[in-house]
Coordinates of C-alpha atoms and ligand atoms in Angstrom, one line a residue:
L113 CA 41.1 56.2 -29.9
P114 CA 38.5 53.6 -28.7
T115 CA 37.1 54.1 -25.3
A116 CA 34.9 51.6 -23.5
S117 CA 31.2 52.2 -24.0
P118 CA 28.8 51.9 -21.1
T119 CA 28.1 48.3 -22.1
G120 CA 31.8 47.5 -21.6
V121 CA 32.2 46.6 -25.3
T122 CA 34.9 48.6 -27.1
P123 CA 33.3 50.0 -30.2
I124 CA 35.2 49.4 -33.5
P125 CA 35.7 52.7 -35.2
S126 CA 35.2 52.5 -38.9
V127 CA 38.4 54.2 -39.9
I128 CA 41.4 54.5 -37.7
P129 CA 44.7 55.1 -39.5
D130 CA 47.0 52.2 -39.3
S131 CA 49.3 52.8 -36.4
P132 CA 51.7 50.4 -34.7
E133 CA 49.1 50.0 -31.8
H134 CA 45.9 50.0 -33.8
Q135 CA 46.0 48.0 -37.0
F136 CA 42.7 48.6 -38.6
V137 CA 41.4 48.8 -42.2
G138 CA 41.8 52.3 -43.8
E139 CA 40.0 53.9 -46.8
T140 CA 42.3 52.2 -49.3
G141 CA 41.6 48.8 -47.8
T142 CA 37.9 49.3 -47.8
K143 CA 37.9 50.5 -51.4
T144 CA 40.0 47.6 -52.5
L145 CA 37.6 45.1 -50.8
W146 CA 34.6 46.7 -52.7
V147 CA 36.5 46.6 -56.0
V148 CA 37.3 42.9 -55.6
F149 CA 33.7 42.3 -54.7
I150 CA 32.5 43.9 -58.0
I151 CA 35.1 41.9 -60.0
M152 CA 34.0 38.6 -58.4
L153 CA 30.3 39.5 -59.1
I154 CA 30.9 40.3 -62.7
S155 CA 33.0 37.2 -63.2
S156 CA 30.3 35.1 -61.7
G157 CA 27.8 36.6 -64.1
V158 CA 30.0 36.0 -67.1
F159 CA 30.9 32.4 -66.2
S160 CA 27.3 31.5 -65.6
G161 CA 26.2 33.3 -68.8
L162 CA 28.7 31.2 -70.7
A163 CA 27.5 28.0 -69.1
W164 CA 24.0 28.7 -70.6
R165 CA 25.5 28.4 -74.1
V166 CA 26.5 24.8 -73.7
P167 CA 24.4 21.7 -72.9
V168 CA 24.2 20.7 -69.2
Q169 CA 26.4 17.7 -70.0
K170 CA 29.3 20.1 -70.7
R171 CA 28.7 22.6 -67.8
L172 CA 30.7 21.0 -65.0
F173 CA 33.8 23.3 -65.2
Y174 CA 31.6 26.3 -65.7
V175 CA 29.5 25.5 -62.6
I176 CA 32.5 24.8 -60.3
T177 CA 34.3 27.9 -61.5
T178 CA 31.2 30.1 -61.0
L179 CA 30.8 28.7 -57.5
I180 CA 34.3 29.8 -56.8
T181 CA 33.7 33.4 -57.7
I182 CA 30.3 33.6 -56.1
T183 CA 31.8 32.4 -52.8
A184 CA 34.5 35.0 -53.1
A185 CA 32.0 37.7 -53.9
I186 CA 30.0 36.8 -50.7
S187 CA 33.2 36.8 -48.6
Y188 CA 34.4 40.1 -50.0
F189 CA 30.9 41.6 -49.4
A190 CA 31.2 40.5 -45.7
M191 CA 34.7 42.0 -45.4
A192 CA 33.9 45.3 -47.1
T193 CA 30.9 45.9 -44.9
G194 CA 32.9 45.2 -41.8
Q195 CA 31.5 41.8 -41.0
G196 CA 33.6 38.6 -41.2
V197 CA 36.3 40.5 -39.2
S198 CA 37.2 40.5 -35.5
V199 CA 39.6 42.5 -33.4
H200 CA 42.5 40.5 -32.2
H201 CA 44.3 41.6 -29.0
I202 CA 48.0 41.0 -29.2
H203 CA 50.0 41.3 -26.0
I204 CA 53.6 42.3 -26.4
R205 CA 56.2 41.9 -23.7
E206 CA 59.4 43.8 -24.2
Q207 CA 62.4 42.6 -22.3
H208 CA 65.0 45.1 -21.1
D209 CA 68.4 44.5 -19.6
H210 CA 68.3 46.5 -16.4
V211 CA 64.7 47.6 -16.0
P212 CA 61.6 45.5 -15.5
D213 CA 59.8 44.2 -18.7
T214 CA 57.2 46.5 -20.2
H215 CA 53.9 45.3 -21.6
H216 CA 51.7 46.8 -24.2
E217 CA 48.8 45.7 -26.4
I218 CA 48.3 45.9 -30.1
Q219 CA 44.8 45.6 -31.6
R220 CA 44.5 44.2 -35.1
Q221 CA 41.6 43.3 -37.3
V222 CA 41.7 39.7 -38.5
F223 CA 39.5 38.9 -41.4
W224 CA 38.2 35.4 -40.6
A225 CA 35.9 35.5 -43.6
R226 CA 38.9 34.8 -45.7
Y227 CA 39.3 31.4 -44.2
V228 CA 35.7 30.5 -44.7
D229 CA 36.1 31.6 -48.4
W230 CA 39.3 29.5 -48.8
A231 CA 37.8 26.5 -47.1
I232 CA 35.2 26.4 -49.8
T233 CA 37.0 27.8 -52.9
T234 CA 40.4 26.0 -52.6
P235 CA 38.8 22.6 -52.6
L236 CA 36.7 23.7 -55.7
L237 CA 39.9 24.9 -57.4
L238 CA 41.5 21.5 -56.7
L239 CA 38.4 19.9 -58.1
D240 CA 38.8 21.9 -61.3
L241 CA 42.4 20.8 -61.6
G242 CA 41.8 17.2 -60.6
L243 CA 39.0 16.7 -63.1
L244 CA 41.0 18.4 -65.8
A245 CA 43.9 15.9 -65.2
G246 CA 41.5 13.0 -64.7
M247 CA 42.9 12.2 -61.3
S248 CA 41.4 9.3 -59.3
G249 CA 38.8 10.1 -56.7
A250 CA 41.2 8.6 -54.1
H251 CA 44.0 11.1 -54.9
L252 CA 41.6 14.0 -55.3
T253 CA 39.9 13.3 -52.0
L254 CA 43.2 13.2 -50.1
A255 CA 44.4 16.4 -51.8
I256 CA 41.2 18.1 -50.7
V257 CA 41.4 16.9 -47.2
A258 CA 45.0 18.1 -46.9
D259 CA 43.9 21.4 -48.4
L260 CA 41.1 21.8 -45.7
I261 CA 43.7 21.0 -43.0
M262 CA 45.9 23.7 -44.5
V263 CA 43.1 26.4 -44.3
L264 CA 41.9 25.4 -40.8
T265 CA 45.4 25.4 -39.3
G266 CA 45.9 28.8 -41.0
L267 CA 42.8 30.0 -39.2
F268 CA 44.1 28.7 -35.8
A269 CA 47.5 30.3 -36.5
A270 CA 45.9 33.7 -37.2
F271 CA 44.1 33.6 -33.9
G272 CA 46.9 31.9 -32.0
S273 CA 48.5 33.6 -29.0
E274 CA 51.1 36.0 -30.2
G275 CA 54.7 35.0 -29.3
T276 CA 53.8 31.5 -28.3
P277 CA 55.3 28.5 -30.2
A278 CA 51.7 27.3 -30.8
K279 CA 51.1 30.0 -33.4
W280 CA 54.0 29.1 -35.6
G281 CA 53.3 25.4 -34.8
W282 CA 49.9 25.7 -36.5
Y283 CA 51.5 27.6 -39.4
T284 CA 54.0 24.7 -39.8
I285 CA 51.3 22.1 -39.9
G286 CA 49.5 24.2 -42.5
C287 CA 52.7 24.4 -44.6
L288 CA 53.2 20.6 -44.4
A289 CA 49.5 20.1 -45.5
Y290 CA 50.2 22.4 -48.4
L291 CA 53.2 20.3 -49.4
I292 CA 50.8 17.3 -49.6
V293 CA 48.5 19.3 -51.9
V294 CA 51.5 20.2 -54.1
W295 CA 52.7 16.6 -54.2
H296 CA 49.3 15.4 -55.3
L297 CA 49.1 17.8 -58.2
A298 CA 52.7 17.5 -59.3
V299 CA 53.0 13.7 -59.0
N300 CA 49.5 12.2 -59.3
G301 CA 48.0 14.9 -61.4
R302 CA 50.8 14.8 -63.9
A303 CA 50.7 11.0 -64.1
A304 CA 47.0 10.9 -64.6
V305 CA 46.9 13.6 -67.3
Q306 CA 49.2 11.6 -69.6
A307 CA 46.2 9.4 -70.6
K308 CA 44.5 12.5 -72.0
G309 CA 47.1 13.2 -74.7
Q310 CA 49.6 15.9 -75.4
N311 CA 47.3 18.9 -75.6
V312 CA 45.6 18.4 -72.3
S313 CA 49.0 17.4 -70.7
S314 CA 50.7 20.7 -71.7
F315 CA 47.7 22.8 -70.7
F316 CA 47.5 21.0 -67.3
L317 CA 51.2 21.6 -66.8
A318 CA 50.8 25.3 -67.5
I319 CA 47.7 26.0 -65.4
A320 CA 48.9 23.8 -62.5
T321 CA 52.2 25.6 -62.4
Y322 CA 50.5 29.0 -62.5
T323 CA 48.3 27.8 -59.6
L324 CA 51.2 26.5 -57.5
V325 CA 53.2 29.8 -58.0
L326 CA 50.1 31.8 -56.9
W327 CA 49.2 29.6 -54.0
T328 CA 52.8 29.7 -52.6
A329 CA 52.5 33.4 -52.3
Y330 CA 49.6 33.1 -49.8
P331 CA 51.6 31.6 -46.9
I332 CA 54.3 34.2 -47.7
V333 CA 51.9 37.1 -47.4
W334 CA 50.4 35.5 -44.3
G335 CA 53.9 35.3 -42.7
F336 CA 54.5 39.0 -43.1
A337 CA 50.9 40.2 -42.3
D338 CA 49.2 37.8 -39.9
G339 CA 52.4 36.1 -38.7
A340 CA 55.0 38.8 -38.0
R341 CA 52.4 41.7 -38.1
R342 CA 54.9 43.6 -40.2
V343 CA 52.5 44.5 -42.9
G344 CA 49.5 46.6 -42.0
V345 CA 45.8 45.7 -42.6
D346 CA 45.6 47.7 -45.8
G347 CA 48.7 46.1 -47.2
E348 CA 47.4 42.7 -46.4
I349 CA 44.1 43.4 -48.1
I350 CA 45.8 44.7 -51.3
A351 CA 48.2 41.7 -51.5
Y352 CA 45.4 39.1 -51.1
A353 CA 43.2 41.1 -53.5
I354 CA 45.8 40.8 -56.3
L355 CA 46.3 37.1 -55.6
D356 CA 42.6 36.4 -55.3
V357 CA 41.8 38.0 -58.7
L358 CA 44.6 36.0 -60.3
A359 CA 43.7 32.7 -58.6
K360 CA 39.9 32.9 -59.2
P361 CA 38.6 35.0 -62.2
V362 CA 41.8 34.9 -64.2
F363 CA 42.3 31.2 -63.5
G364 CA 38.6 30.5 -64.3
T365 CA 38.7 32.5 -67.6
W366 CA 41.8 30.6 -68.8
L367 CA 40.3 27.2 -67.8
I368 CA 37.0 27.9 -69.5
I369 CA 38.3 29.3 -72.7
T370 CA 40.7 26.4 -73.1
H371 CA 38.0 23.9 -72.2
A372 CA 35.8 25.3 -74.9
K373 CA 38.5 24.9 -77.5
L374 CA 39.9 21.5 -76.4
R375 CA 37.4 18.6 -76.7
E376 CA 39.7 16.2 -74.9
T377 CA 39.2 18.2 -71.7
D378 CA 35.6 17.0 -71.4
V379 CA 34.9 15.2 -68.1
D380 CA 33.2 11.9 -67.9
L381 CA 31.7 11.3 -64.4
G382 CA 30.1 8.0 -65.5
G383 CA 26.5 9.3 -65.5
F384 CA 26.7 11.2 -62.2
W385 CA 26.6 14.6 -63.7
A386 CA 24.0 14.3 -66.5
N387 CA 22.3 11.0 -65.6
G388 CA 19.1 10.7 -67.7
L389 CA 19.5 14.1 -69.5
N390 CA 20.4 12.3 -72.8
R391 CA 16.9 11.0 -72.9
E392 CA 15.3 14.4 -72.8
Ligands
LIG300 C1 47.8 29.7 -45.0 C2 48.6 29.7 -43.6 C3 49.0 28.3 -43.2 C4 50.0 27.8 -44.2 C5 49.5 27.9 -45.6 C6 48.5 28.8 -46.0 C7 48.1 28.7 -47.4 C8 47.1 29.3 -48.0 C9 46.7 29.2 -49.4 C10 45.6 29.8 -49.8 C11 45.1 29.9 -51.1 C12 44.0 30.6 -51.3 C13 43.4 30.8 -52.6 C14 42.3 31.6 -52.6 C15 41.5 32.0 -53.6 O1 41.5 31.8 -54.8 C16 46.4 29.2 -44.8 C17 47.9 31.1 -45.5 C18 50.2 27.0 -46.6 C19 47.5 28.4 -50.3 C20 43.9 30.2 -53.8

Protein backbone atom coordinates (compact mmCIF):
# COMPACT_ATOMS: atom_id res chain seq x y z
CA LEU A 1 0.00 0.00 0.00
CA PRO A 2 1.14 3.58 -0.58
CA THR A 3 4.42 4.60 0.96
CA ALA A 4 5.70 8.13 1.14
CA SER A 5 7.95 9.03 -1.79
CA PRO A 6 11.16 11.05 -1.25
CA THR A 7 9.21 14.21 -1.99
CA GLY A 8 6.92 13.45 0.91
CA VAL A 9 3.93 13.16 -1.40
CA THR A 10 2.03 9.92 -1.17
CA PRO A 11 1.68 8.54 -4.69
CA ILE A 12 -1.82 7.58 -5.73
CA PRO A 13 -1.72 4.03 -7.01
CA SER A 14 -3.84 3.57 -10.11
CA VAL A 15 -5.64 0.51 -8.86
CA ILE A 16 -5.96 -0.55 -5.26
CA PRO A 17 -8.81 -2.89 -4.48
CA ASP A 18 -11.52 -1.22 -2.45
CA SER A 19 -10.79 -2.05 1.15
CA PRO A 20 -12.20 -0.56 4.31
CA GLU A 21 -9.03 1.52 4.73
CA HIS A 22 -8.30 2.44 1.13
CA GLN A 23 -11.34 3.35 -0.88
CA PHE A 24 -10.05 3.85 -4.40
CA VAL A 25 -11.48 3.34 -7.85
CA GLY A 26 -11.10 -0.19 -9.24
CA GLU A 27 -11.20 -1.56 -12.76
CA THR A 28 -14.99 -1.69 -12.93
CA GLY A 29 -15.21 1.93 -11.85
CA THR A 30 -12.67 3.10 -14.41
CA LYS A 31 -14.41 1.16 -17.20
CA THR A 32 -17.76 2.63 -16.20
CA LEU A 33 -16.35 6.16 -16.32
CA TRP A 34 -15.04 5.57 -19.86
CA VAL A 35 -18.34 4.06 -21.03
CA VAL A 36 -20.29 7.08 -19.77
CA PHE A 37 -17.75 9.40 -21.40
CA ILE A 38 -18.44 7.71 -24.76
CA ILE A 39 -22.23 7.86 -24.23
CA MET A 40 -22.05 11.59 -23.46
CA LEU A 41 -19.83 12.20 -26.49
CA ILE A 42 -22.15 10.34 -28.87
CA SER A 43 -25.22 12.12 -27.45
CA SER A 44 -23.55 15.49 -27.94
CA GLY A 45 -22.84 14.61 -31.56
CA VAL A 46 -26.41 13.46 -32.16
CA PHE A 47 -28.02 16.49 -30.47
CA SER A 48 -25.87 18.99 -32.34
CA GLY A 49 -26.41 17.10 -35.61
CA LEU A 50 -30.16 17.34 -35.09
CA ALA A 51 -29.82 21.06 -34.36
CA TRP A 52 -28.37 21.57 -37.84
CA ARG A 53 -31.62 20.38 -39.40
CA VAL A 54 -33.70 23.20 -37.92
CA PRO A 55 -33.33 26.96 -38.39
CA VAL A 56 -31.35 28.87 -35.75
CA GLN A 57 -34.59 30.35 -34.40
CA LYS A 58 -35.65 26.87 -33.28
CA ARG A 59 -32.34 25.62 -31.92
CA LEU A 60 -32.50 26.82 -28.32
CA PHE A 61 -33.43 23.48 -26.67
CA TYR A 62 -30.95 21.63 -28.88
CA VAL A 63 -28.15 23.99 -27.88
CA ILE A 64 -28.86 23.86 -24.15
CA THR A 65 -29.20 20.08 -24.23
CA THR A 66 -25.98 19.64 -26.21
CA LEU A 67 -24.10 21.83 -23.70
CA ILE A 68 -25.34 19.57 -20.92
CA THR A 69 -23.91 16.40 -22.49
CA ILE A 70 -20.69 18.11 -23.62
CA THR A 71 -20.06 19.29 -20.06
CA ALA A 72 -20.72 15.79 -18.77
CA ALA A 73 -18.36 14.31 -21.38
CA ILE A 74 -15.56 16.64 -20.25
CA SER A 75 -16.17 15.85 -16.60
CA TYR A 76 -16.24 12.09 -17.24
CA PHE A 77 -13.01 12.39 -19.24
CA ALA A 78 -11.42 14.11 -16.26
CA MET A 79 -12.62 11.42 -13.85
CA ALA A 80 -11.69 8.47 -16.10
CA THR A 81 -8.15 9.76 -16.58
CA GLY A 82 -7.70 10.23 -12.85
CA GLN A 83 -7.95 13.99 -12.76
CA GLY A 84 -10.80 15.81 -11.08
CA VAL A 85 -10.32 13.57 -8.07
CA SER A 86 -8.54 14.05 -4.78
CA VAL A 87 -7.74 11.78 -1.88
CA HIS A 88 -9.68 12.59 1.23
CA HIS A 89 -8.18 11.57 4.58
CA ILE A 90 -10.81 10.51 7.03
CA HIS A 91 -9.89 10.20 10.69
CA ILE A 92 -11.89 7.70 12.61
CA ARG A 93 -11.93 7.55 16.37
CA GLU A 94 -13.30 4.45 17.97
CA GLN A 95 -14.51 4.73 21.51
CA HIS A 96 -14.17 1.73 23.79
CA ASP A 97 -15.56 1.12 27.24
CA HIS A 98 -12.51 0.18 29.29
CA VAL A 99 -9.54 0.85 27.06
CA PRO A 100 -8.37 4.13 25.55
CA ASP A 101 -9.90 5.28 22.24
CA THR A 102 -8.19 4.01 19.11
CA HIS A 103 -7.61 6.08 16.00
CA HIS A 104 -7.19 5.10 12.43
CA GLU A 105 -7.39 6.73 9.05
CA ILE A 106 -9.31 5.90 5.92
CA GLN A 107 -8.28 7.27 2.55
CA ARG A 108 -10.98 7.76 -0.02
CA GLN A 109 -11.03 9.28 -3.46
CA VAL A 110 -13.53 12.10 -3.81
CA PHE A 111 -14.41 13.10 -7.36
CA TRP A 112 -14.77 16.84 -7.18
CA ALA A 113 -15.18 17.02 -10.97
CA ARG A 114 -18.77 15.86 -10.41
CA TYR A 115 -19.61 19.04 -8.57
CA VAL A 116 -18.13 21.20 -11.32
CA ASP A 117 -20.24 19.22 -13.79
CA TRP A 118 -23.41 19.57 -11.69
CA ALA A 119 -22.81 23.30 -11.13
CA ILE A 120 -23.00 23.78 -14.89
CA THR A 121 -25.44 21.09 -16.01
CA THR A 122 -28.18 21.25 -13.36
CA PRO A 123 -28.81 24.98 -14.02
CA LEU A 124 -28.96 24.16 -17.75
CA LEU A 125 -31.44 21.34 -17.09
CA LEU A 126 -33.56 23.78 -15.08
CA LEU A 127 -33.31 26.24 -17.97
CA ASP A 128 -34.65 23.54 -20.32
CA LEU A 129 -37.57 22.85 -18.00
CA GLY A 130 -38.24 26.49 -17.16
CA LEU A 131 -38.31 27.55 -20.81
CA LEU A 132 -40.53 24.61 -21.66
CA ALA A 133 -43.00 25.68 -18.98
CA GLY A 134 -42.68 29.36 -19.87
CA MET A 135 -41.67 30.25 -16.31
CA SER A 136 -40.85 33.89 -15.58
CA GLY A 137 -37.22 34.98 -15.47
CA ALA A 138 -37.72 35.86 -11.80
CA HIS A 139 -38.77 32.35 -10.77
CA LEU A 140 -36.27 30.65 -13.02
CA THR A 141 -33.39 32.76 -11.67
CA LEU A 142 -34.27 31.94 -8.09
CA ALA A 143 -34.59 28.24 -8.90
CA ILE A 144 -31.12 28.32 -10.49
CA VAL A 145 -29.58 30.16 -7.55
CA ALA A 146 -31.05 27.62 -5.12
CA ASP A 147 -29.70 24.86 -7.36
CA LEU A 148 -26.17 26.33 -7.28
CA ILE A 149 -26.34 26.55 -3.50
CA MET A 150 -27.39 22.90 -3.44
CA VAL A 151 -24.38 21.79 -5.49
CA LEU A 152 -21.83 23.95 -3.66
CA THR A 153 -22.99 22.91 -0.21
CA GLY A 154 -22.83 19.31 -1.46
CA LEU A 155 -19.19 19.93 -2.38
CA PHE A 156 -18.45 21.37 1.06
CA ALA A 157 -20.18 18.41 2.67
CA ALA A 158 -18.12 15.95 0.61
CA PHE A 159 -14.90 17.49 1.93
CA GLY A 160 -16.26 18.27 5.38
CA SER A 161 -14.53 16.84 8.39
CA GLU A 162 -15.75 13.39 9.04
CA GLY A 163 -17.78 12.92 12.15
CA THR A 164 -18.34 16.63 12.75
CA PRO A 165 -21.79 18.19 12.73
CA ALA A 166 -20.56 20.58 9.99
CA LYS A 167 -20.53 17.84 7.40
CA TRP A 168 -24.18 16.92 7.82
CA GLY A 169 -24.97 20.60 8.36
CA TRP A 170 -23.81 21.37 4.82
CA TYR A 171 -25.79 18.41 3.55
CA THR A 172 -28.91 19.70 5.30
CA ILE A 173 -28.52 23.14 3.73
CA GLY A 174 -28.13 21.41 0.36
CA CYS A 175 -31.33 19.45 0.89
CA LEU A 176 -33.24 22.61 1.87
CA ALA A 177 -31.97 24.34 -1.27
CA TYR A 178 -33.13 21.33 -3.28
CA LEU A 179 -36.61 21.67 -1.79
CA ILE A 180 -36.71 25.24 -3.12
CA VAL A 181 -35.86 23.93 -6.58
CA VAL A 182 -38.62 21.32 -6.32
CA TRP A 183 -41.06 23.95 -5.15
CA HIS A 184 -40.31 26.24 -8.11
CA LEU A 185 -40.87 23.46 -10.62
CA ALA A 186 -43.91 21.97 -8.93
CA VAL A 187 -45.70 25.23 -8.13
CA ASN A 188 -44.45 28.02 -10.42
CA GLY A 189 -43.59 25.75 -13.35
CA ARG A 190 -46.95 24.04 -13.26
CA ALA A 191 -48.80 27.35 -12.96
CA ALA A 192 -46.91 28.88 -15.88
CA VAL A 193 -47.34 25.96 -18.24
CA GLN A 194 -51.17 26.15 -18.14
CA ALA A 195 -50.96 29.08 -20.58
CA LYS A 196 -49.33 26.79 -23.16
CA GLY A 197 -52.30 24.47 -23.46
CA GLN A 198 -53.11 20.88 -22.65
CA ASN A 199 -50.39 19.18 -24.74
CA VAL A 200 -47.47 21.11 -23.30
CA SER A 201 -48.95 20.89 -19.79
CA SER A 202 -49.11 17.15 -19.78
CA PHE A 203 -45.66 16.81 -21.34
CA PHE A 204 -44.21 19.18 -18.73
CA LEU A 205 -45.91 17.25 -15.95
CA ALA A 206 -44.38 13.99 -17.24
CA ILE A 207 -40.81 15.21 -17.83
CA ALA A 208 -40.69 17.32 -14.65
CA THR A 209 -41.89 14.36 -12.58
CA TYR A 210 -39.26 12.14 -14.25
CA THR A 211 -36.64 14.78 -13.40
CA LEU A 212 -37.67 15.13 -9.78
CA VAL A 213 -37.65 11.37 -9.21
CA LEU A 214 -34.14 11.07 -10.69
CA TRP A 215 -32.76 14.13 -8.92
CA THR A 216 -34.04 12.89 -5.57
CA ALA A 217 -31.91 9.76 -5.98
CA TYR A 218 -28.70 11.86 -6.03
CA PRO A 219 -28.77 12.98 -2.37
CA ILE A 220 -29.68 9.39 -1.42
CA VAL A 221 -26.65 7.95 -3.24
CA TRP A 222 -24.56 10.76 -1.74
CA GLY A 223 -25.77 9.85 1.75
CA PHE A 224 -24.60 6.24 1.43
CA ALA A 225 -21.38 6.88 -0.50
CA ASP A 226 -19.95 10.29 0.39
CA GLY A 227 -21.94 10.69 3.57
CA ALA A 228 -21.82 7.44 5.50
CA ARG A 229 -18.98 5.95 3.37
CA ARG A 230 -20.90 2.68 3.28
CA VAL A 231 -20.72 2.33 -0.48
CA GLY A 232 -17.28 1.96 -2.06
CA VAL A 233 -15.91 4.18 -4.81
CA ASP A 234 -16.86 1.77 -7.62
CA GLY A 235 -20.41 1.44 -6.29
CA GLU A 236 -20.71 5.21 -6.16
CA ILE A 237 -19.43 5.53 -9.74
CA ILE A 238 -21.93 2.98 -11.04
CA ALA A 239 -24.88 4.53 -9.22
CA TYR A 240 -24.13 8.05 -10.48
CA ALA A 241 -23.39 6.67 -13.98
CA ILE A 242 -26.90 5.22 -14.29
CA LEU A 243 -28.48 8.40 -12.93
CA ASP A 244 -26.39 10.67 -15.17
CA VAL A 245 -27.28 8.76 -18.33
CA LEU A 246 -30.99 8.94 -17.44
CA ALA A 247 -30.83 12.61 -16.38
CA LYS A 248 -28.88 13.88 -19.38
CA PRO A 249 -28.95 11.89 -22.67
CA VAL A 250 -32.28 10.16 -22.03
CA PHE A 251 -33.87 13.35 -20.72
CA GLY A 252 -32.47 15.30 -23.69
CA THR A 253 -33.67 12.79 -26.29
CA TRP A 254 -37.18 12.84 -24.82
CA LEU A 255 -37.24 16.65 -24.72
CA ILE A 256 -35.94 17.12 -28.25
CA ILE A 257 -38.17 14.49 -29.86
CA THR A 258 -41.27 15.97 -28.20
CA HIS A 259 -40.21 19.53 -29.00
CA ALA A 260 -39.87 18.59 -32.68
CA LYS A 261 -43.40 17.19 -32.70
CA LEU A 262 -45.17 19.86 -30.62
CA ARG A 263 -45.15 23.36 -32.11
CA GLU A 264 -46.55 24.86 -28.89
CA THR A 265 -43.25 24.09 -27.16
CA ASP A 266 -41.47 26.77 -29.23
CA VAL A 267 -39.77 29.35 -27.04
CA ASP A 268 -40.10 33.09 -27.60
CA LEU A 269 -37.27 35.02 -25.99
CA GLY A 270 -38.48 38.33 -27.44
CA GLY A 271 -35.69 38.73 -29.98
CA PHE A 272 -32.78 37.81 -27.72
CA TRP A 273 -32.13 34.43 -29.32
CA ALA A 274 -32.50 35.17 -33.03
CA ASN A 275 -32.41 38.95 -33.16
CA GLY A 276 -31.89 40.07 -36.75
CA LEU A 277 -31.76 36.55 -38.22
CA ASN A 278 -35.20 36.89 -39.78
CA ARG A 279 -33.78 39.56 -42.08
CA GLU A 280 -31.15 37.21 -43.53
C1 LIG B 1 -26.15 16.76 -3.26
C2 LIG B 1 -25.71 16.77 -1.78
C3 LIG B 1 -26.34 17.87 -1.03
C4 LIG B 1 -27.83 17.72 -1.02
C5 LIG B 1 -28.40 17.47 -2.37
C6 LIG B 1 -27.63 17.04 -3.44
C7 LIG B 1 -28.31 16.90 -4.74
C8 LIG B 1 -27.78 16.72 -5.93
C9 LIG B 1 -28.51 16.63 -7.17
C10 LIG B 1 -27.78 16.41 -8.28
C11 LIG B 1 -28.27 16.26 -9.60
C12 LIG B 1 -27.43 16.04 -10.57
C13 LIG B 1 -27.77 15.83 -11.94
C14 LIG B 1 -26.72 15.61 -12.74
C15 LIG B 1 -26.68 15.35 -14.10
O1 LIG B 1 -27.55 15.28 -14.88
C16 LIG B 1 -25.32 17.81 -3.99
C17 LIG B 1 -25.80 15.37 -3.77
C18 LIG B 1 -29.88 17.69 -2.52
C19 LIG B 1 -29.97 16.76 -7.22
C20 LIG B 1 -29.16 15.84 -12.40
